[in-house]
Amino acid sequence: MGFRDDFVWGVATSSYQVEGAAFADGKGRSIWDDFCHTPGKVYGGHTADVGCDHYHRYPEDVALMRALGVRNCRISLSWPRILPQGTGEVNEAGLAFYDALIDTLLAAGIKPLVTLYHWDLPSALQRRGGWQNPESPAWFEAYAAVVAKRFAGRVHDYFTFNEPQCVIGLGNVDGSMAPGLMLPVRETVPMSYHIHVAHGLAVRRLRELAGDVRIGFVNCGDARLPATDTPEDIQAARESFFAMPQDPAMWPWCNGWWGDPVLLGHYPEDGLRMLGQYLPDGFEKALPLISQPLDYAVHNFYQGSRVQAGRGILPWPEGHPRTANDWPVTPDALYWGTRFLYERYHKPVFIAENGMSAHDAVSLDGAVHDPNRIDFYHRYLLALRRAAGEGIPVHGYLAWSFMDNFEWNSGYKERFGLVYVDYATQERIPKDSALWYKHVMETNGAAL
Ligand code: FCB
């Protein structure tokens, strides 16, 4: 048994990473515009002012997707392009861009899957405290309502938040990503609560206003792989995948903290013991809202760690394969991660991102050969197929990314795309992996 007949194969991108046109047509600034223009924050001083210029080149990008057999594309919407101040006045030109992009995708037979928040918070809202402000859930709800109404009948798949772990852990705890703050735990735990409530409000709005929709909340975080196949190691890996990290400063990376309230309607016990004191009084009353029914458990998997009973996380041996940005290559992340998510949440599992960075280059023959990426995808997809073959409902898989793009604080150094982008000319060159993945999608994985 392999992937189900209606398995969703596709690719993913995000607004800030590909669109460019950062200050065009009435778009407001986002915290990423500010971050990129603060010296020393992003590798090489790169900005995404132009990015892949997808804002202007989307017709040719969508045509290329179609030629490469893409049937599902996860995009995100730039909140400040739609609401320049974050709340209040709507920028019609911003909505018109997404009308055009979505209609072009649909006309090409490509289903758009839309993420509302892929990190580009309007700067105007950050000035009001961002996710620290107790009004932030209402801001997000109003934004979701604008989107839901506008795209009703055209968009049937939504994700509310992308990787809240990174929003808090990288944006507000270690400061390596926008808005670059280093806040203490008593200030960041309430932010997670605001994000959860914002999610619940948005789900309610989408179900009310957007017609027939499927909705997910996109988590991330390393998978845990048992060091051996003994029941003890498997149990240790399972527990570790959802547990609070030993070091309280690492709390944003706890999968249970983010997933349980949304999918089970309660916070995990170990999380409450460590962080409950920082939640606002009466937080329990919001749990029914936070846990509005969702259609799947969504996770972005790139890597995993090995766990042994009694010993915890083991280091990878010297020389273990790594991607260009130093992430270990761990294909079984897609088997164990998928399995553990299903066992806990009893929802179909949707992999909304997976892929690798390499320092790809154009060869003398004019092509971009990336056998390492093909091997990476091949191994990870075999592991996912193993999970599907054991009867775990796996809803879909989206490759990160359709094309090379602005990799946050690494700038353009890391290339994650199936399509190579020459940033000087904006030329697109499908890499070998794009042609390989086309065949995998067309055969519903039989080509693996
Ligand atoms: C994920 C992000 C995505 C991309 C990949 C490499 O954490 O969601 O935007 O940067 O990592």
CSV table of C-alpha atoms and ligand atoms in Angstrom, one decimal:
chain,number,residue,atom,x,y,z
A,1,MET,CA,0.0,0.0,0.0
A,2,GLY,CA,1.3,3.4,-0.9
A,3,PHE,CA,-0.1,6.9,-1.0
A,4,ARG,CA,-3.9,7.3,-1.2
A,5,ASP,CA,-5.4,8.1,-4.5
A,6,ASP,CA,-6.4,11.6,-3.4
A,7,PHE,CA,-2.9,12.3,-1.9
A,8,VAL,CA,-2.1,16.1,-2.2
A,9,TRP,CA,1.3,16.5,-3.9
A,10,GLY,CA,2.6,20.0,-4.2
A,11,VAL,CA,5.1,22.8,-3.5
A,12,ALA,CA,5.3,25.7,-1.1
A,13,THR,CA,6.4,29.3,-1.0
A,14,SER,CA,5.7,32.3,1.2
A,15,SER,CA,4.9,35.9,0.5
A,16,TYR,CA,8.0,37.7,1.9
A,17,GLN,CA,10.4,35.1,0.5
A,18,VAL,CA,9.3,35.4,-3.1
A,19,GLU,CA,7.2,38.4,-3.9
A,20,GLY,CA,9.6,41.3,-3.7
A,21,ALA,CA,7.7,44.6,-4.5
A,22,ALA,CA,8.2,45.3,-0.8
A,23,PHE,CA,7.1,48.9,-1.1
A,24,ALA,CA,4.9,48.9,-4.1
A,25,ASP,CA,1.2,49.7,-4.7
A,26,GLY,CA,0.4,50.8,-1.2
A,27,LYS,CA,1.9,47.8,0.7
A,28,GLY,CA,2.7,48.6,4.3
A,29,ARG,CA,6.0,47.7,5.9
A,30,SER,CA,6.4,44.4,7.6
A,31,ILE,CA,8.7,43.5,10.5
A,32,TRP,CA,10.9,41.7,7.9
A,33,ASP,CA,11.3,44.9,5.8
A,34,ASP,CA,12.5,46.6,9.0
A,35,PHE,CA,14.8,43.7,10.0
A,36,CYS,CA,16.5,43.5,6.6
A,37,HIS,CA,17.1,47.2,6.6
A,38,THR,CA,18.8,47.0,10.0
A,39,PRO,CA,22.5,46.6,9.5
A,40,GLY,CA,24.0,43.3,10.7
A,41,LYS,CA,20.8,41.3,10.9
A,42,VAL,CA,20.8,39.4,7.6
A,43,TYR,CA,23.6,37.5,5.9
A,44,GLY,CA,25.4,39.8,3.5
A,45,GLY,CA,23.0,42.7,4.2
A,46,HIS,CA,20.6,41.0,1.8
A,47,THR,CA,17.0,42.2,1.7
A,48,ALA,CA,13.9,40.9,0.0
A,49,ASP,CA,13.0,44.2,-1.5
A,50,VAL,CA,13.0,42.5,-4.9
A,51,GLY,CA,13.2,38.8,-3.9
A,52,CYS,CA,12.2,36.6,-6.8
A,53,ASP,CA,10.1,39.5,-8.1
A,54,HIS,CA,7.2,37.0,-8.1
A,55,TYR,CA,4.8,40.0,-7.6
A,56,HIS,CA,5.5,41.0,-11.2
A,57,ARG,CA,6.6,37.6,-12.7
A,58,TYR,CA,3.8,35.4,-11.3
A,59,PRO,CA,2.3,34.6,-14.7
A,60,GLU,CA,5.6,33.0,-15.9
A,61,ASP,CA,6.1,31.4,-12.5
A,62,VAL,CA,2.7,29.8,-12.6
A,63,ALA,CA,3.2,28.7,-16.2
A,64,LEU,CA,6.4,27.0,-15.0
A,65,MET,CA,4.7,25.3,-12.2
A,66,ARG,CA,2.1,23.9,-14.6
A,67,ALA,CA,4.9,22.7,-16.9
A,68,LEU,CA,6.5,21.0,-13.9
A,69,GLY,CA,3.3,19.1,-13.1
A,70,VAL,CA,2.4,21.1,-9.9
A,71,ARG,CA,-1.2,20.7,-9.0
A,72,ASN,CA,-1.1,22.2,-5.5
A,73,CYS,CA,0.8,25.3,-4.4
A,74,ARG,CA,1.0,26.6,-0.8
A,75,ILE,CA,1.4,30.4,-0.9
A,76,SER,CA,1.1,32.9,1.9
A,77,LEU,CA,-0.6,36.3,2.0
A,78,SER,CA,1.3,39.4,3.1
A,79,TRP,CA,-0.8,40.9,5.8
A,80,PRO,CA,0.6,44.5,5.3
A,81,ARG,CA,0.0,44.2,1.5
A,82,ILE,CA,-3.7,43.7,2.4
A,83,LEU,CA,-3.9,45.9,5.5
A,84,PRO,CA,-1.0,48.4,5.4
A,85,GLN,CA,-1.5,49.4,9.0
A,86,GLY,CA,-2.5,45.9,10.1
A,87,THR,CA,-6.0,47.0,10.9
A,88,GLY,CA,-8.5,49.4,9.4
A,89,GLU,CA,-8.1,50.5,5.9
A,90,VAL,CA,-7.8,47.8,3.2
A,91,ASN,CA,-5.4,48.2,0.3
A,92,GLU,CA,-7.4,47.3,-2.7
A,93,ALA,CA,-4.3,46.9,-4.9
A,94,GLY,CA,-3.0,44.3,-2.5
A,95,LEU,CA,-6.1,42.3,-2.7
A,96,ALA,CA,-6.1,42.7,-6.5
A,97,PHE,CA,-2.7,41.1,-6.6
A,98,TYR,CA,-3.8,38.1,-4.8
A,99,ASP,CA,-7.0,37.9,-6.9
A,100,ALA,CA,-4.8,37.8,-10.0
A,101,LEU,CA,-2.3,35.3,-8.5
A,102,ILE,CA,-5.1,33.0,-7.3
A,103,ASP,CA,-7.0,33.2,-10.5
A,104,THR,CA,-3.9,32.5,-12.5
A,105,LEU,CA,-3.2,29.4,-10.4
A,106,LEU,CA,-6.7,28.2,-10.7
A,107,ALA,CA,-6.7,28.7,-14.5
A,108,ALA,CA,-3.5,26.6,-14.7
A,109,GLY,CA,-5.2,23.8,-12.8
A,110,ILE,CA,-3.3,24.5,-9.6
A,111,LYS,CA,-5.0,24.6,-6.3
A,112,PRO,CA,-3.9,27.5,-4.0
A,113,LEU,CA,-3.4,26.6,-0.3
A,114,VAL,CA,-3.2,29.8,1.6
A,115,THR,CA,-1.3,30.6,4.8
A,116,LEU,CA,-2.5,33.7,6.6
A,117,TYR,CA,0.6,34.3,8.6
A,118,HIS,CA,4.1,33.4,7.4
A,119,TRP,CA,6.0,35.8,9.6
A,120,ASP,CA,5.5,39.2,7.9
A,121,LEU,CA,3.7,41.0,10.6
A,122,PRO,CA,2.7,44.6,9.7
A,123,SER,CA,5.3,47.0,11.3
A,124,ALA,CA,2.4,49.2,12.5
A,125,LEU,CA,1.2,46.3,14.7
A,126,GLN,CA,4.7,45.6,16.0
A,127,ARG,CA,4.8,49.2,17.1
A,128,ARG,CA,1.7,48.4,19.2
A,129,GLY,CA,3.5,45.5,20.8
A,130,GLY,CA,2.9,42.8,18.1
A,131,TRP,CA,1.8,39.5,19.6
A,132,GLN,CA,2.4,40.8,23.1
A,133,ASN,CA,-0.6,43.0,22.8
A,134,PRO,CA,-3.8,41.3,24.1
A,135,GLU,CA,-5.6,42.9,21.2
A,136,SER,CA,-3.5,41.0,18.7
A,137,PRO,CA,-6.0,38.1,18.3
A,138,ALA,CA,-8.7,40.6,17.3
A,139,TRP,CA,-6.4,42.2,14.7
A,140,PHE,CA,-5.8,38.8,13.2
A,141,GLU,CA,-9.4,37.9,13.3
A,142,ALA,CA,-10.3,41.0,11.3
A,143,TYR,CA,-7.6,40.3,8.8
A,144,ALA,CA,-8.8,36.7,8.4
A,145,ALA,CA,-12.3,38.0,7.8
A,146,VAL,CA,-11.2,40.2,5.0
A,147,VAL,CA,-9.4,37.3,3.3
A,148,ALA,CA,-12.1,34.8,3.9
A,149,LYS,CA,-14.8,37.0,2.2
A,150,ARG,CA,-12.6,38.0,-0.7
A,151,PHE,CA,-11.5,34.5,-1.7
A,152,ALA,CA,-14.6,32.5,-0.8
A,153,GLY,CA,-15.3,30.0,-3.4
A,154,ARG,CA,-11.8,30.2,-4.8
A,155,VAL,CA,-9.6,29.1,-1.9
A,156,HIS,CA,-10.7,26.0,-0.1
A,157,ASP,CA,-7.5,25.3,2.0
A,158,TYR,CA,-6.2,27.5,4.7
A,159,PHE,CA,-3.4,27.5,7.2
A,160,THR,CA,-3.6,30.1,10.0
A,161,PHE,CA,-0.1,30.3,11.3
A,162,ASN,CA,3.2,29.0,10.0
A,163,GLU,CA,5.6,27.7,12.6
A,164,PRO,CA,4.7,29.7,15.7
A,165,GLN,CA,7.7,28.0,17.3
A,166,CYS,CA,10.0,30.2,15.1
A,167,VAL,CA,7.8,33.3,15.5
A,168,ILE,CA,8.5,33.2,19.2
A,169,GLY,CA,11.7,31.2,19.5
A,170,LEU,CA,13.7,33.0,16.8
A,171,GLY,CA,11.8,36.3,16.6
A,172,ASN,CA,11.2,37.1,20.2
A,173,VAL,CA,13.5,34.9,22.4
A,174,ASP,CA,16.9,34.6,20.7
A,175,GLY,CA,16.4,37.6,18.4
A,176,SER,CA,17.9,36.0,15.3
A,177,MET,CA,14.8,36.7,13.2
A,178,ALA,CA,12.4,39.6,12.9
A,179,PRO,CA,11.5,41.5,15.0
A,180,GLY,CA,14.8,40.6,16.7
A,181,LEU,CA,13.7,40.8,20.3
A,182,MET,CA,15.1,38.9,23.3
A,183,LEU,CA,12.2,38.8,25.7
A,184,PRO,CA,12.0,36.9,29.0
A,185,VAL,CA,9.7,33.9,29.4
A,186,ARG,CA,7.1,35.8,31.3
A,187,GLU,CA,6.5,38.0,28.3
A,188,THR,CA,6.7,35.3,25.6
A,189,VAL,CA,4.4,32.7,27.0
A,190,PRO,CA,1.4,35.2,26.8
A,191,MET,CA,2.4,35.7,23.2
A,192,SER,CA,1.9,32.0,22.5
A,193,TYR,CA,-1.6,32.3,24.1
A,194,HIS,CA,-2.4,35.3,21.9
A,195,ILE,CA,-1.4,33.3,18.8
A,196,HIS,CA,-3.5,30.3,19.9
A,197,VAL,CA,-6.5,32.6,20.5
A,198,ALA,CA,-5.9,34.4,17.2
A,199,HIS,CA,-5.8,31.0,15.5
A,200,GLY,CA,-9.1,30.0,17.0
A,201,LEU,CA,-10.8,33.2,16.1
A,202,ALA,CA,-9.5,33.0,12.5
A,203,VAL,CA,-10.8,29.4,12.2
A,204,ARG,CA,-14.2,30.5,13.3
A,205,ARG,CA,-14.2,33.3,10.8
A,206,LEU,CA,-13.0,31.2,7.9
A,207,ARG,CA,-15.6,28.6,8.5
A,208,GLU,CA,-18.3,31.3,8.7
A,209,LEU,CA,-17.2,33.3,5.7
A,210,ALA,CA,-15.0,31.3,3.4
A,211,GLY,CA,-17.4,28.6,2.4
A,212,ASP,CA,-16.2,25.0,2.1
A,213,VAL,CA,-12.7,25.1,3.6
A,214,ARG,CA,-10.1,22.8,5.2
A,215,ILE,CA,-7.9,24.4,7.8
A,216,GLY,CA,-4.7,23.6,9.6
A,217,PHE,CA,-2.2,25.1,12.0
A,218,VAL,CA,1.4,24.6,10.8
A,219,ASN,CA,3.8,23.4,13.5
A,220,CYS,CA,7.5,22.6,13.1
A,221,GLY,CA,10.2,21.2,15.3
A,222,ASP,CA,12.6,18.3,14.9
A,223,ALA,CA,11.2,14.8,14.7
A,224,ARG,CA,12.5,12.3,17.2
A,225,LEU,CA,13.8,9.0,15.9
A,226,PRO,CA,14.3,6.0,18.2
A,227,ALA,CA,17.9,5.0,18.4
A,228,THR,CA,16.9,1.3,18.0
A,229,ASP,CA,13.6,-0.4,17.3
A,230,THR,CA,13.1,-1.5,20.9
A,231,PRO,CA,9.8,-0.5,22.5
A,232,GLU,CA,11.7,1.4,25.1
A,233,ASP,CA,13.5,3.6,22.6
A,234,ILE,CA,10.3,4.1,20.6
A,235,GLN,CA,8.5,5.3,23.7
A,236,ALA,CA,11.4,7.6,24.6
A,237,ALA,CA,11.4,9.1,21.2
A,238,ARG,CA,7.6,9.5,21.3
A,239,GLU,CA,7.7,11.3,24.7
A,240,SER,CA,10.6,13.5,23.7
A,241,PHE,CA,8.8,14.6,20.5
A,242,PHE,CA,6.0,16.3,22.6
A,243,ALA,CA,7.8,17.0,25.9
A,244,MET,CA,8.9,20.3,27.3
A,245,PRO,CA,12.7,20.8,26.8
A,246,GLN,CA,14.8,20.5,29.9
A,247,ASP,CA,16.1,24.0,29.4
A,248,PRO,CA,13.2,26.4,30.0
A,249,ALA,CA,14.7,28.9,27.6
A,250,MET,CA,14.0,26.4,24.9
A,251,TRP,CA,10.3,26.2,25.6
A,252,PRO,CA,9.1,27.6,22.3
A,253,TRP,CA,10.3,24.4,20.6
A,254,CYS,CA,7.9,22.2,22.6
A,255,ASN,CA,5.6,20.5,20.1
A,256,GLY,CA,3.0,19.5,22.8
A,257,TRP,CA,2.7,23.1,23.9
A,258,TRP,CA,1.7,24.3,20.4
A,259,GLY,CA,-0.2,21.3,19.2
A,260,ASP,CA,-2.2,20.0,22.2
A,261,PRO,CA,-4.3,23.1,22.9
A,262,VAL,CA,-5.2,23.4,19.2
A,263,LEU,CA,-5.8,19.7,18.5
A,264,LEU,CA,-6.7,18.3,21.9
A,265,GLY,CA,-8.2,21.3,23.7
A,266,HIS,CA,-5.7,21.3,26.6
A,267,TYR,CA,-2.2,22.3,27.4
A,268,PRO,CA,0.3,19.4,28.1
A,269,GLU,CA,0.8,18.8,31.9
A,270,ASP,CA,4.6,19.2,31.8
A,271,GLY,CA,4.1,22.5,30.0
A,272,LEU,CA,1.6,23.8,32.5
A,273,ARG,CA,3.9,22.9,35.3
A,274,MET,CA,6.8,24.9,33.7
A,275,LEU,CA,4.9,27.7,32.1
A,276,GLY,CA,1.3,27.8,33.4
A,277,GLN,CA,2.1,30.6,35.8
A,278,TYR,CA,2.8,32.9,32.9
A,279,LEU,CA,-0.6,32.3,31.1
A,280,PRO,CA,-3.2,34.9,31.7
A,281,ASP,CA,-5.8,34.2,34.4
A,282,GLY,CA,-8.8,32.3,33.1
A,283,PHE,CA,-6.9,30.9,30.1
A,284,GLU,CA,-8.9,27.7,30.4
A,285,LYS,CA,-12.0,29.5,29.2
A,286,ALA,CA,-10.4,30.1,25.8
A,287,LEU,CA,-9.5,26.4,25.2
A,288,PRO,CA,-12.8,25.5,23.4
A,289,LEU,CA,-12.1,28.5,21.0
A,290,ILE,CA,-8.5,27.5,20.6
A,291,SER,CA,-9.5,23.9,19.7
A,292,GLN,CA,-12.0,24.6,16.9
A,293,PRO,CA,-12.1,21.4,14.9
A,294,LEU,CA,-9.3,21.2,12.3
A,295,ASP,CA,-8.9,19.0,9.3
A,296,TYR,CA,-5.4,17.7,9.9
A,297,ALA,CA,-2.3,17.8,12.0
A,298,VAL,CA,0.2,19.9,9.9
A,299,HIS,CA,3.9,19.8,10.4
A,300,ASN,CA,7.0,21.0,8.6
A,301,PHE,CA,9.7,18.4,8.9
A,302,TYR,CA,13.3,19.0,7.9
A,303,GLN,CA,15.3,17.0,10.4
A,304,GLY,CA,15.2,14.8,13.5
A,305,SER,CA,17.2,13.8,16.5
A,306,ARG,CA,17.9,10.3,17.7
A,307,VAL,CA,16.6,9.4,21.2
A,308,GLN,CA,17.7,6.5,23.4
A,309,ALA,CA,15.8,5.4,26.5
A,310,GLY,CA,17.6,6.6,29.6
A,311,ARG,CA,20.1,8.6,27.6
A,312,GLY,CA,18.0,11.2,25.8
A,313,ILE,CA,19.1,12.8,22.6
A,314,LEU,CA,22.2,11.3,21.0
A,315,PRO,CA,24.6,13.3,18.9
A,316,TRP,CA,24.9,12.3,15.2
A,317,PRO,CA,28.1,10.5,14.5
A,318,GLU,CA,31.0,12.5,13.0
A,319,GLY,CA,30.6,12.8,9.3
A,320,HIS,CA,26.8,12.3,9.3
A,321,PRO,CA,25.3,13.7,6.1
A,322,ARG,CA,24.3,17.4,6.3
A,323,THR,CA,22.7,19.9,4.0
A,324,ALA,CA,24.4,23.2,3.0
A,325,ASN,CA,23.0,25.0,6.0
A,326,ASP,CA,24.2,22.2,8.3
A,327,TRP,CA,20.9,20.5,9.1
A,328,PRO,CA,21.4,16.7,9.5
A,329,VAL,CA,19.9,14.5,6.8
A,330,THR,CA,17.4,12.3,8.7
A,331,PRO,CA,14.9,10.7,6.3
A,332,ASP,CA,13.1,8.7,9.1
A,333,ALA,CA,11.9,12.0,10.4
A,334,LEU,CA,9.0,11.6,8.0
A,335,TYR,CA,8.2,8.1,9.3
A,336,TRP,CA,8.4,8.6,13.0
A,337,GLY,CA,7.2,12.2,13.0
A,338,THR,CA,4.1,11.3,11.0
A,339,ARG,CA,3.5,8.3,13.1
A,340,PHE,CA,3.8,10.1,16.5
A,341,LEU,CA,1.6,12.9,15.3
A,342,TYR,CA,-1.2,10.5,14.2
A,343,GLU,CA,-1.0,8.5,17.4
A,344,ARG,CA,-1.4,11.6,19.5
A,345,TYR,CA,-3.9,13.7,17.5
A,346,HIS,CA,-5.8,11.1,15.4
A,347,LYS,CA,-5.9,13.4,12.5
A,348,PRO,CA,-4.6,12.9,9.0
A,349,VAL,CA,-1.1,14.2,8.8
A,350,PHE,CA,-0.2,16.9,6.3
A,351,ILE,CA,3.5,17.7,5.6
A,352,ALA,CA,3.4,21.3,4.6
A,353,GLU,CA,7.2,21.7,4.1
A,354,ASN,CA,10.2,19.4,3.6
A,355,GLY,CA,13.3,20.0,1.5
A,356,MET,CA,17.0,20.9,1.7
A,357,SER,CA,19.3,23.7,1.0
A,358,ALA,CA,22.3,23.3,-1.3
A,359,HIS,CA,24.7,25.8,-2.8
A,360,ASP,CA,23.5,24.9,-6.3
A,361,ALA,CA,25.1,26.4,-9.4
A,362,VAL,CA,24.6,26.4,-13.1
A,363,SER,CA,26.9,23.9,-14.9
A,364,LEU,CA,28.7,24.4,-18.1
A,365,ASP,CA,25.9,22.7,-19.9
A,366,GLY,CA,23.5,25.4,-18.7
A,367,ALA,CA,21.6,23.0,-16.4
A,368,VAL,CA,21.5,22.8,-12.6
A,369,HIS,CA,22.3,19.3,-11.4
A,370,ASP,CA,21.3,18.5,-7.9
A,371,PRO,CA,21.6,14.8,-7.3
A,372,ASN,CA,22.0,15.4,-3.6
A,373,ARG,CA,18.5,17.0,-3.4
A,374,ILE,CA,17.0,14.2,-5.5
A,375,ASP,CA,18.5,11.7,-3.1
A,376,PHE,CA,17.2,13.7,-0.1
A,377,TYR,CA,13.6,13.9,-1.4
A,378,HIS,CA,13.8,10.2,-2.4
A,379,ARG,CA,14.8,9.0,1.0
A,380,TYR,CA,12.4,11.2,2.9
A,381,LEU,CA,9.5,10.2,0.7
A,382,LEU,CA,10.3,6.5,1.1
A,383,ALA,CA,10.0,7.1,4.8
A,384,LEU,CA,6.7,8.9,4.4
A,385,ARG,CA,5.4,6.1,2.2
A,386,ARG,CA,6.3,3.6,4.9
A,387,ALA,CA,4.0,5.5,7.3
A,388,ALA,CA,1.2,5.6,4.7
A,389,GLY,CA,1.8,1.9,4.0
A,390,GLU,CA,1.2,1.1,7.7
A,391,GLY,CA,-2.2,2.7,7.4
A,392,ILE,CA,-1.4,6.1,8.9
A,393,PRO,CA,-3.6,8.6,7.0
A,394,VAL,CA,-1.2,10.9,5.3
A,395,HIS,CA,-3.1,13.8,3.6
A,396,GLY,CA,-0.3,15.4,1.6
A,397,TYR,CA,3.2,16.5,1.1
A,398,LEU,CA,4.5,19.9,-0.1
A,399,ALA,CA,8.1,20.4,-1.2
A,400,TRP,CA,9.9,23.5,0.2
A,401,SER,CA,10.4,25.3,-2.0
A,402,PHE,CA,9.1,25.7,-5.6
A,403,MET,CA,12.0,28.1,-6.3
A,404,ASP,CA,15.1,29.4,-4.6
A,405,ASN,CA,14.2,32.4,-2.5
A,406,PHE,CA,15.1,34.7,0.4
A,407,GLU,CA,16.0,32.4,3.2
A,408,TRP,CA,15.3,34.8,6.1
A,409,ASN,CA,18.4,35.8,8.1
A,410,SER,CA,20.5,33.6,5.7
A,411,GLY,CA,19.5,35.9,2.8
A,412,TYR,CA,20.1,34.3,-0.6
A,413,LYS,CA,22.9,32.1,0.5
A,414,GLU,CA,20.8,29.0,1.0
A,415,ARG,CA,19.0,27.6,-2.1
A,416,PHE,CA,16.0,25.4,-1.2
A,417,GLY,CA,14.3,25.5,-4.6
A,418,LEU,CA,13.3,22.9,-7.2
A,419,VAL,CA,13.8,25.8,-9.6
A,420,TYR,CA,17.0,27.7,-9.6
A,421,VAL,CA,16.7,31.5,-9.6
A,422,ASP,CA,19.5,33.7,-11.0
A,423,TYR,CA,18.9,36.8,-8.8
A,424,ALA,CA,20.8,39.2,-11.2
A,425,THR,CA,18.6,38.4,-14.2
A,426,GLN,CA,15.6,36.7,-12.5
A,427,GLU,CA,16.0,33.8,-14.9
A,428,ARG,CA,14.4,30.6,-13.7
A,429,ILE,CA,16.0,27.2,-14.4
A,430,PRO,CA,14.3,24.0,-13.3
A,431,LYS,CA,16.9,21.9,-11.5
A,432,ASP,CA,17.1,18.2,-12.1
A,433,SER,CA,15.2,17.6,-8.9
A,434,ALA,CA,12.2,19.5,-10.4
A,435,LEU,CA,11.9,17.0,-13.3
A,436,TRP,CA,12.4,14.1,-10.9
A,437,TYR,CA,9.7,15.4,-8.5
A,438,LYS,CA,7.3,15.9,-11.5
A,439,HIS,CA,7.6,12.2,-12.2
A,440,VAL,CA,7.0,11.4,-8.5
A,441,MET,CA,3.9,13.5,-8.4
A,442,GLU,CA,2.5,12.2,-11.7
A,443,THR,CA,2.8,8.6,-10.6
A,444,ASN,CA,1.5,9.3,-7.1
A,445,GLY,CA,4.8,8.1,-5.6
A,446,ALA,CA,5.0,4.9,-7.6
A,447,ALA,CA,8.2,6.2,-9.2
A,448,LEU,CA,10.0,6.2,-5.8
B,1,FCB,C1,10.9,26.9,7.5
B,1,FCB,C2,10.1,28.1,7.0
B,1,FCB,C3,10.2,28.4,5.5
B,1,FCB,C4,11.6,28.2,5.0
B,1,FCB,C5,12.2,26.8,5.5
B,1,FCB,C6,13.5,26.5,5.0
B,1,FCB,O1,11.1,27.1,8.8
B,1,FCB,O2,8.7,28.0,7.3
B,1,FCB,O3,9.8,29.7,5.3
B,1,FCB,O4,12.4,29.2,5.4
B,1,FCB,O5,12.1,26.8,6.9
